[in-house]
mmCIF file of C-alpha atoms in Angstrom:
data_model
loop_
_atom_site.group_PDB
_atom_site.id
_atom_site.type_symbol
_atom_site.label_atom_id
_atom_site.label_comp_id
_atom_site.label_asym_id
_atom_site.label_seq_id
_atom_site.Cartn_x
_atom_site.Cartn_y
_atom_site.Cartn_z
ATOM 1 C CA MET A 1 -9.841 -5.778 9.477
ATOM 2 C CA SER A 2 -13.597 -5.211 7.387
ATOM 3 C CA PHE A 3 -14.174 -2.560 9.432
ATOM 4 C CA MET A 4 -11.012 -0.592 8.360
ATOM 5 C CA LEU A 5 -12.204 -0.620 5.146
ATOM 6 C CA LYS A 6 -15.069 0.899 5.702
ATOM 7 C CA ASP A 7 -13.178 3.706 7.948
ATOM 8 C CA ILE A 8 -10.793 4.014 4.412
ATOM 9 C CA SER A 9 -13.510 3.991 1.830
ATOM 10 C CA LEU A 10 -16.095 6.735 3.905
ATOM 11 C CA ILE A 11 -13.074 9.385 3.726
ATOM 12 C CA ILE A 12 -11.352 8.793 0.312
ATOM 13 C CA GLY A 13 -14.943 9.064 -0.947
ATOM 14 C CA LEU A 14 -16.499 12.002 1.276
ATOM 15 C CA PHE A 15 -13.416 13.410 -0.018
ATOM 16 C CA SER A 16 -13.963 12.629 -3.618
ATOM 17 C CA THR A 17 -16.950 14.335 -3.606
ATOM 18 C CA THR A 18 -15.494 17.573 -3.072
ATOM 19 C CA LEU A 19 -13.008 17.448 -4.895
ATOM 20 C CA LEU A 20 -15.135 16.498 -7.735
ATOM 21 C CA SER A 21 -14.938 19.019 -9.809
ATOM 22 C CA ALA A 22 -13.422 21.888 -12.100
ATOM 23 C CA GLN A 23 -9.366 21.546 -12.292
ATOM 24 C CA THR A 24 -9.837 18.183 -10.500
ATOM 25 C CA GLU A 25 -7.264 15.221 -12.531
ATOM 26 C CA LEU A 26 -8.902 11.447 -12.254
ATOM 27 C CA LYS A 27 -5.576 9.908 -11.878
ATOM 28 C CA VAL A 28 -4.617 5.899 -12.311
ATOM 29 C CA ASN A 29 -1.569 3.840 -11.922
ATOM 30 C CA THR A 30 -0.036 1.725 -14.898
ATOM 31 C CA VAL A 31 2.801 0.173 -13.599
ATOM 32 C CA PHE A 32 0.023 -2.378 -11.525
ATOM 33 C CA ILE A 33 -2.735 -2.841 -13.909
ATOM 34 C CA PRO A 34 -0.763 -5.762 -15.887
ATOM 35 C CA MET A 35 -0.307 -7.312 -12.418
ATOM 36 C CA GLY A 36 -4.612 -7.257 -11.438
ATOM 37 C CA ILE A 37 -3.820 -4.762 -9.131
ATOM 38 C CA TYR A 38 -6.155 -1.089 -8.659
ATOM 39 C CA ASN A 39 -4.212 2.711 -8.058
ATOM 40 C CA ILE A 40 -6.493 5.608 -8.378
ATOM 41 C CA GLY A 41 -6.060 9.289 -7.671
ATOM 42 C CA ILE A 42 -8.316 12.648 -7.128
ATOM 43 C CA GLU A 43 -5.965 15.253 -7.300
ATOM 44 C CA LYS A 44 -7.536 19.149 -7.004
ATOM 45 C CA PRO A 45 -5.601 22.681 -6.846
ATOM 46 C CA VAL A 46 -5.990 24.356 -3.686
ATOM 47 C CA ASN A 47 -3.648 27.572 -4.443
ATOM 48 C CA SER A 48 -1.384 27.710 -7.520
ATOM 49 C CA LYS A 49 1.093 25.416 -6.168
ATOM 50 C CA VAL A 50 -0.599 23.817 -3.503
ATOM 51 C CA SER A 51 -3.262 20.612 -4.249
ATOM 52 C CA LEU A 52 -4.219 17.662 -2.631
ATOM 53 C CA GLN A 53 -4.557 14.171 -3.918
ATOM 54 C CA ALA A 54 -6.657 11.793 -2.198
ATOM 55 C CA GLU A 55 -5.943 7.689 -3.112
ATOM 56 C CA VAL A 56 -6.746 4.401 -3.219
ATOM 57 C CA PHE A 57 -4.254 1.345 -3.966
ATOM 58 C CA VAL A 58 -6.285 -2.310 -3.592
ATOM 59 C CA SER A 59 -4.799 -5.363 -3.960
ATOM 60 C CA PRO A 60 -6.990 -7.635 -3.740
ATOM 61 C CA TRP A 61 -4.697 -11.540 -4.421
ATOM 62 C CA LYS A 62 -5.529 -14.412 -2.024
ATOM 63 C CA SER A 63 -2.251 -15.367 -3.639
ATOM 64 C CA PHE A 64 -0.168 -13.851 -5.837
ATOM 65 C CA LEU A 65 2.657 -16.025 -7.644
ATOM 66 C CA GLY A 66 2.074 -18.664 -4.647
ATOM 67 C CA LYS A 67 1.976 -15.072 -2.286
ATOM 68 C CA ASN A 68 -0.064 -13.765 0.443
ATOM 69 C CA LEU A 69 -0.678 -10.315 -1.322
ATOM 70 C CA GLN A 70 -4.221 -8.546 -0.343
ATOM 71 C CA ILE A 71 -2.942 -4.924 0.744
ATOM 72 C CA TYR A 72 -6.529 -2.297 0.686
ATOM 73 C CA MET A 73 -5.067 0.964 1.486
ATOM 74 C CA GLY A 74 -6.386 5.019 1.496
ATOM 75 C CA THR A 75 -3.490 7.699 1.281
ATOM 76 C CA MET A 76 -4.256 10.917 2.002
ATOM 77 C CA GLU A 77 -1.472 13.522 0.252
ATOM 78 C CA GLY A 78 -0.782 17.279 0.475
ATOM 79 C CA ARG A 79 1.593 18.669 -2.165
ATOM 80 C CA TYR A 80 3.903 21.760 -2.834
ATOM 81 C CA TYR A 81 5.127 22.067 -7.178
ATOM 82 C CA PHE A 82 7.798 24.546 -7.884
ATOM 83 C CA LYS A 83 6.512 25.688 -10.034
ATOM 84 C CA GLU A 84 2.675 25.307 -9.885
ATOM 85 C CA ALA A 85 -0.092 23.530 -9.088
ATOM 86 C CA GLY A 86 -0.068 19.662 -11.265
ATOM 87 C CA ASN A 87 3.428 20.813 -13.916
ATOM 88 C CA LYS A 88 5.973 19.742 -13.057
ATOM 89 C CA TRP A 89 8.626 18.949 -9.722
ATOM 90 C CA TYR A 90 6.833 19.030 -6.808
ATOM 91 C CA VAL A 91 7.728 17.285 -3.033
ATOM 92 C CA GLY A 92 4.267 15.891 -0.313
ATOM 93 C CA THR A 93 4.261 14.653 2.769
ATOM 94 C CA TYR A 94 1.603 12.095 2.785
ATOM 95 C CA LEU A 95 -0.108 9.628 6.017
ATOM 96 C CA SER A 96 -2.138 6.097 4.645
ATOM 97 C CA MET A 97 -3.777 3.359 6.516
ATOM 98 C CA ALA A 98 -3.658 -0.287 5.110
ATOM 99 C CA ALA A 99 -5.364 -3.320 5.690
ATOM 100 C CA PHE A 100 -2.926 -6.506 5.158
ATOM 101 C CA ASN A 101 -2.443 -9.838 4.297
ATOM 102 C CA LEU A 102 0.644 -10.702 2.288
ATOM 103 C CA GLN A 103 3.455 -12.271 2.740
ATOM 104 C CA LYS A 104 6.949 -10.708 3.596
ATOM 105 C CA TRP A 105 9.572 -11.073 1.520
ATOM 106 C CA ASN A 106 12.062 -12.667 3.927
ATOM 107 C CA TYR A 107 9.265 -15.119 4.832
ATOM 108 C CA TRP A 108 8.697 -16.593 1.027
ATOM 109 C CA ASN A 109 10.791 -19.489 0.909
ATOM 110 C CA LYS A 110 9.877 -22.961 3.082
ATOM 111 C CA THR A 111 11.775 -23.282 6.713
ATOM 112 C CA THR A 112 11.788 -25.768 9.136
ATOM 113 C CA VAL A 113 9.348 -25.238 12.251
ATOM 114 C CA GLU A 114 11.283 -26.281 16.128
ATOM 115 C CA ASP A 115 8.973 -26.967 18.913
ATOM 116 C CA LYS A 116 9.081 -24.897 22.045
ATOM 117 C CA ASN A 117 13.161 -27.207 22.833
ATOM 118 C CA GLY A 118 14.154 -25.388 19.541
ATOM 119 C CA ILE A 119 14.163 -29.118 18.080
ATOM 120 C CA PRO A 120 12.412 -29.683 14.770
ATOM 121 C CA GLU A 121 8.995 -30.964 14.485
ATOM 122 C CA LEU A 122 7.961 -34.380 12.085
ATOM 123 C CA LEU A 123 5.611 -34.640 10.483
ATOM 124 C CA PRO A 124 3.317 -38.456 10.543
ATOM 125 C CA ASP A 125 5.955 -39.665 7.648
ATOM 126 C CA GLY A 126 8.323 -39.396 9.653
ATOM 127 C CA SER A 127 9.790 -35.702 7.089
ATOM 128 C CA VAL A 128 11.356 -33.106 8.879
ATOM 129 C CA ARG A 129 8.216 -30.349 8.682
ATOM 130 C CA LEU A 130 9.189 -27.060 6.974
ATOM 131 C CA THR A 131 6.167 -24.327 6.006
ATOM 132 C CA GLU A 132 6.323 -20.455 4.434
ATOM 133 C CA ARG A 133 4.382 -17.957 6.227
ATOM 134 C CA TYR A 134 2.484 -14.938 6.197
ATOM 135 C CA GLN A 135 0.775 -11.336 8.648
ATOM 136 C CA LYS A 136 -2.356 -9.935 8.939
ATOM 137 C CA GLY A 137 -3.042 -6.773 9.956
ATOM 138 C CA LEU A 138 -3.265 -3.263 9.718
ATOM 139 C CA ALA A 139 -0.611 -0.407 9.103
ATOM 140 C CA PHE A 140 -0.068 3.204 9.693
ATOM 141 C CA ILE A 141 2.529 5.117 7.652
ATOM 142 C CA TRP A 142 3.666 8.925 7.723
ATOM 143 C CA GLY A 143 5.860 10.064 5.204
ATOM 144 C CA ILE A 144 7.393 12.254 2.216
ATOM 145 C CA SER A 145 7.197 11.688 -1.266
ATOM 146 C CA ALA A 146 8.541 13.786 -5.267
ATOM 147 C CA GLY A 147 7.526 13.933 -8.904
ATOM 148 C CA TYR A 148 7.527 15.666 -11.593
ATOM 149 C CA HIS A 149 4.007 15.779 -13.149
ATOM 150 C CA PHE A 150 4.255 15.979 -16.692
ATOM 151 C CA VAL A 151 1.598 17.584 -19.321
ATOM 152 C CA LEU A 152 0.490 16.062 -22.328
ATOM 153 C CA ASP A 153 -2.330 18.520 -23.219
ATOM 154 C CA LYS A 154 -5.333 20.646 -22.085
ATOM 155 C CA LYS A 155 -6.323 17.509 -20.121
ATOM 156 C CA TRP A 156 -3.834 14.168 -20.083
ATOM 157 C CA GLY A 157 -0.705 13.813 -18.056
ATOM 158 C CA LEU A 158 1.780 11.711 -16.617
ATOM 159 C CA ASP A 159 2.298 12.103 -13.369
ATOM 160 C CA VAL A 160 5.745 10.360 -12.067
ATOM 161 C CA PHE A 161 6.474 10.099 -7.987
ATOM 162 C CA ALA A 162 7.931 7.613 -5.594
ATOM 163 C CA GLY A 163 7.263 8.091 -2.061
ATOM 164 C CA ALA A 164 9.178 6.397 1.390
ATOM 165 C CA GLY A 165 7.053 6.618 5.161
ATOM 166 C CA PHE A 166 7.593 5.220 8.595
ATOM 167 C CA THR A 167 5.207 2.542 8.331
ATOM 168 C CA GLN A 168 3.853 1.468 12.096
ATOM 169 C CA SER A 169 2.214 -2.245 12.059
ATOM 170 C CA LEU A 170 0.590 -3.784 14.074
ATOM 171 C CA TYR A 171 0.041 -8.376 12.771
ATOM 172 C CA LYS A 172 -0.118 -11.133 13.151
ATOM 173 C CA GLY A 173 2.011 -13.818 12.239
ATOM 174 C CA TYR A 174 0.893 -17.199 11.248
ATOM 175 C CA PHE A 175 2.595 -20.607 9.006
ATOM 176 C CA GLU A 176 1.311 -20.945 5.877
ATOM 177 C CA ASP A 177 0.613 -25.362 5.959
ATOM 178 C CA ASN A 178 -2.112 -25.004 8.756
ATOM 179 C CA ASN A 179 -3.259 -20.713 9.282
ATOM 180 C CA GLU A 180 -1.759 -21.045 13.536
ATOM 181 C CA ARG A 181 0.383 -18.861 14.976
ATOM 182 C CA TYR A 182 4.035 -18.607 15.147
ATOM 183 C CA ASP A 183 4.469 -15.624 16.709
ATOM 184 C CA GLY A 184 4.518 -16.903 19.700
ATOM 185 C CA ALA A 185 2.141 -14.161 20.828
ATOM 186 C CA LYS A 186 -1.041 -13.737 21.949
ATOM 187 C CA LYS A 187 -2.631 -10.604 21.289
ATOM 188 C CA TRP A 188 -0.932 -7.608 18.515
ATOM 189 C CA ASN A 189 2.943 -7.548 17.266
ATOM 190 C CA LYS A 190 4.485 -4.068 16.524
ATOM 191 C CA SER A 191 6.955 -3.449 14.451
ATOM 192 C CA GLY A 192 7.863 -0.046 12.540
ATOM 193 C CA GLU A 193 10.614 0.596 9.997
ATOM 194 C CA VAL A 194 11.115 3.446 7.837
ATOM 195 C CA LEU A 195 11.050 1.889 3.589
ATOM 196 C CA PRO A 196 9.926 2.279 0.397
ATOM 197 C CA THR A 197 5.807 2.870 0.757
ATOM 198 C CA ARG A 198 4.750 4.453 -2.983
ATOM 199 C CA ALA A 199 5.766 4.563 -6.251
ATOM 200 C CA GLY A 200 4.600 4.989 -9.858
ATOM 201 C CA VAL A 201 3.477 6.041 -12.662
ATOM 202 C CA MET A 202 -0.196 7.511 -12.617
ATOM 203 C CA LEU A 203 -1.812 8.768 -16.367
ATOM 204 C CA THR A 204 -3.820 11.649 -15.233
ATOM 205 C CA TYR A 205 -7.003 13.698 -16.983
ATOM 206 C CA LYS A 206 -8.210 16.873 -16.099
ATOM 207 C CA LEU A 207 -12.189 17.985 -15.767
ATOM 208 C CA GLU A 208 -13.485 21.189 -16.922
#
């Protein structure tokens, strides 16, 4: 997972250096701040109606409300504004790479652990073994987005957006009580899904 984080940081860092000039907007997602999750971005116009945005999403929680919720994701997005870059309605397309250690919503409840013959496992005290499950791995996302950029004054604005995309994941599944594999696979599991992958309200500040 560490090599993935280095790649994400390098790409975003190089792109950010290029963008950090006049007319660049710095952004922070106000929706996730109260949760201790950080989603920041940098947007730069390419021409009168097109812009590029680099974005980082960091959820550092090894345990959030008792659930695994670690996500480190980098995103590159191209946007087309119907009026002018940085103003009002837009549509976009984006690519994201992520490293994660989390629990999917359908694994939040404890369930019975069964052996190879489908018989419930018993603990030393004779009770049935119950545990939650979590997943660790990498994800690659291609998606489409839409939003509305409110211009509050010459420097400040709000960017309301949402996006959904095709997610290809490589992951390993583990039991929560002993951190051993539950999925029976020797290497990676693969999963392809269409999911909502980004949303929020970004507070924006334009550099001059």
